[in-house]
PDB file of C-alpha atoms in Angstrom:
ATOM      1  CA  MET A   1      20.057 -15.829   8.418  1.00 36.00           C
ATOM      2  CA  LEU A   2      17.999 -16.972   5.454  1.00 39.00           C
ATOM      3  CA  ALA A   3      14.519 -18.313   6.009  1.00 41.00           C
ATOM      4  CA  ALA A   4      11.847 -19.147   3.503  1.00 44.00           C
ATOM      5  CA  VAL A   5       8.399 -20.572   3.899  1.00 42.00           C
ATOM      6  CA  SER A   6       5.638 -21.189   1.456  1.00 40.00           C
ATOM      7  CA  TRP A   7       1.971 -21.538   2.067  1.00 40.00           C
ATOM      8  CA  THR A   8      -0.868 -22.580  -0.165  1.00 39.00           C
ATOM      9  CA  ALA A   9      -3.634 -20.395   1.218  1.00 38.00           C
ATOM     10  CA  PRO A  10      -3.046 -16.761   2.091  1.00 37.00           C
ATOM     11  CA  ARG A  11      -3.068 -15.809   5.748  1.00 38.00           C
ATOM     12  CA  LEU A  12      -3.510 -12.218   6.641  1.00 38.00           C
ATOM     13  CA  VAL A  13      -2.024 -10.044   9.335  1.00 37.00           C
ATOM     14  CA  ALA A  14      -4.830  -8.326  11.214  1.00 37.00           C
ATOM     15  CA  GLY A  15      -5.085  -4.787   9.974  1.00 40.00           C
ATOM     16  CA  PRO A  16      -5.081  -1.501  11.806  1.00 41.00           C
ATOM     17  CA  GLU A  17      -8.327  -0.038  13.134  1.00 41.00           C
ATOM     18  CA  SER A  18      -7.573   3.259  11.427  1.00 43.00           C
ATOM     19  CA  LYS A  19      -5.093   4.516   8.873  1.00 46.00           C
ATOM     20  CA  ASP A  20      -2.935   6.095  11.604  1.00 49.00           C
ATOM     21  CA  GLU A  21      -2.581   2.931  13.671  1.00 50.00           C
ATOM     22  CA  GLU A  22       0.020   0.269  13.074  1.00 51.00           C
ATOM     23  CA  PRO A  23      -1.181  -3.241  12.250  1.00 51.00           C
ATOM     24  CA  ASN A  24      -0.866  -5.735  15.056  1.00 52.00           C
ATOM     25  CA  ALA A  25       1.439  -8.681  14.582  1.00 47.00           C
ATOM     26  CA  TYR A  26      -1.057 -11.492  15.056  1.00 48.00           C
ATOM     27  CA  LEU A  27      -2.116 -13.778  12.237  1.00 48.00           C
ATOM     28  CA  GLU A  28      -5.789 -14.435  11.811  1.00 55.00           C
ATOM     29  CA  ASP A  29      -7.645 -16.636   9.376  1.00 54.00           C
ATOM     30  CA  VAL A  30      -9.307 -14.842   6.511  1.00 59.00           C
ATOM     31  CA  ASN A  31     -11.817 -15.973   3.952  1.00 70.00           C
ATOM     32  CA  VAL A  32      -9.696 -17.496   1.223  1.00 78.00           C
ATOM     33  CA  ARG A  33     -10.991 -17.093  -2.288  1.00 85.00           C
ATOM     34  CA  ALA A  34     -12.103 -20.353  -3.878  1.00 90.00           C
ATOM     35  CA  ALA A  35      -9.617 -22.174  -6.068  1.00 91.00           C
ATOM     36  CA  ASP A  36      -9.914 -21.233  -9.729  1.00 93.00           C
ATOM     37  CA  GLY A  37      -8.127 -24.309 -11.084  1.00 93.00           C
ATOM     38  CA  ILE A  38      -5.064 -22.268 -12.070  1.00 95.00           C
ATOM     39  CA  THR A  39      -1.994 -22.276  -9.845  1.00 96.00           C
ATOM     40  CA  THR A  40      -0.499 -18.787  -9.750  1.00 97.00           C
ATOM     41  CA  TYR A  41       2.833 -18.132  -8.052  1.00 97.00           C
ATOM     42  CA  TRP A  42       3.272 -15.183  -5.649  1.00 97.00           C
ATOM     43  CA  ALA A  43       6.303 -14.086  -3.618  1.00 97.00           C
ATOM     44  CA  ILE A  44       7.329 -11.580  -0.989  1.00 97.00           C
ATOM     45  CA  ILE A  45      11.106 -11.400  -0.688  1.00 97.00           C
ATOM     46  CA  CYS A  46      12.784  -9.375   2.064  1.00 96.00           C
ATOM     47  CA  GLY A  47      16.480  -8.676   2.584  1.00 95.00           C
ATOM     48  CA  VAL A  48      17.901  -6.423   5.302  1.00 93.00           C
ATOM     49  CA  ALA A  49      21.643  -5.777   5.255  1.00 93.00           C
ATOM     50  CA  ASP A  50      21.691  -2.174   6.503  1.00 91.00           C
ATOM     51  CA  TYR A  51      20.840  -1.620  10.157  1.00 87.00           C
ATOM     52  CA  PRO A  52      21.383   2.156  10.516  1.00 87.00           C
ATOM     53  CA  GLY A  53      23.065   3.370  13.664  1.00 87.00           C
ATOM     54  CA  THR A  54      24.329  -0.075  14.642  1.00 87.00           C
ATOM     55  CA  ARG A  55      27.304  -2.314  14.028  1.00 88.00           C
ATOM     56  CA  ASN A  56      24.923  -5.080  12.994  1.00 87.00           C
ATOM     57  CA  ASP A  57      25.053  -4.564   9.229  1.00 90.00           C
ATOM     58  CA  LEU A  58      25.212  -7.707   7.123  1.00 90.00           C
ATOM     59  CA  GLU A  59      27.144  -8.143   3.900  1.00 90.00           C
ATOM     60  CA  TYR A  60      24.804 -10.281   1.845  1.00 91.00           C
ATOM     61  CA  ALA A  61      21.214 -10.130   3.111  1.00 91.00           C
ATOM     62  CA  ALA A  62      19.959  -7.603   0.528  1.00 92.00           C
ATOM     63  CA  ASP A  63      21.903  -9.492  -2.149  1.00 93.00           C
ATOM     64  CA  ASP A  64      20.145 -12.699  -1.028  1.00 94.00           C
ATOM     65  CA  ALA A  65      16.820 -11.055  -1.846  1.00 95.00           C
ATOM     66  CA  THR A  66      18.019 -10.103  -5.330  1.00 95.00           C
ATOM     67  CA  GLN A  67      19.384 -13.581  -5.972  1.00 96.00           C
ATOM     68  CA  ILE A  68      16.139 -15.257  -4.883  1.00 96.00           C
ATOM     69  CA  TYR A  69      14.170 -12.843  -7.084  1.00 96.00           C
ATOM     70  CA  ASN A  70      16.379 -13.663 -10.097  1.00 97.00           C
ATOM     71  CA  ALA A  71      16.202 -17.404  -9.397  1.00 97.00           C
ATOM     72  CA  LEU A  72      12.400 -17.274  -9.332  1.00 97.00           C
ATOM     73  CA  LEU A  73      12.258 -15.351 -12.605  1.00 97.00           C
ATOM     74  CA  ALA A  74      14.394 -18.039 -14.253  1.00 97.00           C
ATOM     75  CA  ASP A  75      11.373 -20.340 -13.850  1.00 97.00           C
ATOM     76  CA  PRO A  76       8.477 -19.548 -16.232  1.00 97.00           C
ATOM     77  CA  ARG A  77       5.878 -20.069 -13.487  1.00 97.00           C
ATOM     78  CA  TRP A  78       7.002 -16.878 -11.744  1.00 97.00           C
ATOM     79  CA  ASN A  79       6.261 -13.376 -13.030  1.00 96.00           C
ATOM     80  CA  SER A  80       7.804 -10.119 -11.804  1.00 96.00           C
ATOM     81  CA  SER A  81       4.341  -8.553 -11.490  1.00 96.00           C
ATOM     82  CA  ARG A  82       3.545 -11.074  -8.745  1.00 97.00           C
ATOM     83  CA  ILE A  83       6.776 -10.710  -6.769  1.00 97.00           C
ATOM     84  CA  TRP A  84       7.290  -8.050  -4.104  1.00 96.00           C
ATOM     85  CA  ILE A  85      10.948  -7.440  -3.283  1.00 96.00           C
ATOM     86  CA  LEU A  86      11.712  -5.320  -0.228  1.00 96.00           C
ATOM     87  CA  LYS A  87      15.254  -4.347   0.748  1.00 95.00           C
ATOM     88  CA  ASP A  88      16.774  -2.591   3.732  1.00 93.00           C
ATOM     89  CA  GLY A  89      14.603   0.404   4.732  1.00 91.00           C
ATOM     90  CA  GLN A  90      11.620  -0.973   2.790  1.00 93.00           C
ATOM     91  CA  VAL A  91      11.440  -3.970   5.136  1.00 91.00           C
ATOM     92  CA  THR A  92       9.337  -2.319   7.790  1.00 89.00           C
ATOM     93  CA  ARG A  93       6.370  -3.677   9.688  1.00 86.00           C
ATOM     94  CA  ASN A  94       4.031  -1.697   7.441  1.00 91.00           C
ATOM     95  CA  GLY A  95       5.972  -2.496   4.269  1.00 93.00           C
ATOM     96  CA  VAL A  96       5.692  -6.232   4.882  1.00 92.00           C
ATOM     97  CA  TYR A  97       2.063  -5.821   5.984  1.00 90.00           C
ATOM     98  CA  GLN A  98       1.180  -4.038   2.740  1.00 93.00           C
ATOM     99  CA  ALA A  99       2.884  -6.721   0.643  1.00 95.00           C
ATOM    100  CA  ILE A 100       0.984  -9.473   2.486  1.00 93.00           C
ATOM    101  CA  GLN A 101      -2.247  -7.515   1.994  1.00 92.00           C
ATOM    102  CA  ALA A 102      -1.566  -7.226  -1.740  1.00 93.00           C
ATOM    103  CA  VAL A 103      -0.944 -10.962  -2.126  1.00 94.00           C
ATOM    104  CA  ALA A 104      -3.884 -11.929   0.081  1.00 91.00           C
ATOM    105  CA  ALA A 105      -6.223  -9.738  -1.978  1.00 91.00           C
ATOM    106  CA  ARG A 106      -5.245 -11.499  -5.208  1.00 93.00           C
ATOM    107  CA  ALA A 107      -4.294 -15.101  -4.349  1.00 94.00           C
ATOM    108  CA  ASP A 108      -6.765 -17.958  -4.126  1.00 93.00           C
ATOM    109  CA  ALA A 109      -6.801 -21.400  -2.532  1.00 92.00           C
ATOM    110  CA  ASP A 110      -4.785 -23.238  -5.192  1.00 94.00           C
ATOM    111  CA  ASP A 111      -2.041 -20.631  -5.559  1.00 96.00           C
ATOM    112  CA  ILE A 112       1.516 -20.948  -4.270  1.00 95.00           C
ATOM    113  CA  CYS A 113       2.813 -18.142  -2.043  1.00 95.00           C
ATOM    114  CA  LEU A 114       6.450 -17.762  -0.959  1.00 96.00           C
ATOM    115  CA  PHE A 115       7.737 -15.547   1.839  1.00 96.00           C
ATOM    116  CA  SER A 116      11.504 -15.174   2.146  1.00 95.00           C
ATOM    117  CA  PHE A 117      13.453 -13.169   4.725  1.00 93.00           C
ATOM    118  CA  SER A 118      17.191 -12.640   4.938  1.00 94.00           C
ATOM    119  CA  GLY A 119      18.487 -10.552   7.833  1.00 92.00           C
ATOM    120  CA  HIS A 120      18.916 -10.596  11.583  1.00 86.00           C
ATOM    121  CA  GLY A 121      16.366 -12.388  13.663  1.00 70.00           C
ATOM    122  CA  THR A 122      15.424 -11.580  17.211  1.00 67.00           C
ATOM    123  CA  MET A 123      13.739 -13.228  20.145  1.00 66.00           C
ATOM    124  CA  GLY A 124      10.578 -12.061  21.826  1.00 69.00           C
ATOM    125  CA  PHE A 125       8.140 -13.146  24.472  1.00 74.00           C
ATOM    126  CA  ASP A 126       5.527 -15.759  23.615  1.00 70.00           C
ATOM    127  CA  VAL A 127       2.096 -14.185  23.502  1.00 75.00           C
ATOM    128  CA  TYR A 128      -0.498 -16.891  24.116  1.00 71.00           C
ATOM    129  CA  PRO A 129      -2.592 -17.872  22.153  1.00 67.00           C
ATOM    130  CA  TYR A 130      -1.055 -16.127  19.147  1.00 62.00           C
ATOM    131  CA  ASP A 131       2.402 -17.731  19.044  1.00 54.00           C
TER     132      ASP A 131
END
């Protein structure tokens, strides 16, 4: 499964109360920095092919992440210092949270942000009003 979304203003996952707690999974609005008149391009690219202890491994999901990364760098608007690429064991709840935090701390209202995920999806219960 390959999914990609882009957004023009950073949204932030609510953070943990303390360093030892995991972040919750609900999105909340944050104060977005004012536009600076310069469009900067940011990306978080995730690819999970290795699902340890299962028969659910994928052949190309981590490769998808590398290919998207390389495709972005072929365009001069993208810079490797503004692209987070997470593969396999790096794609954890906290790993993705930290990448989103890093982008949200730097991006402003007229920037372009891309999030890409390649891997297995799953279904969960709807949690009103968050989903």
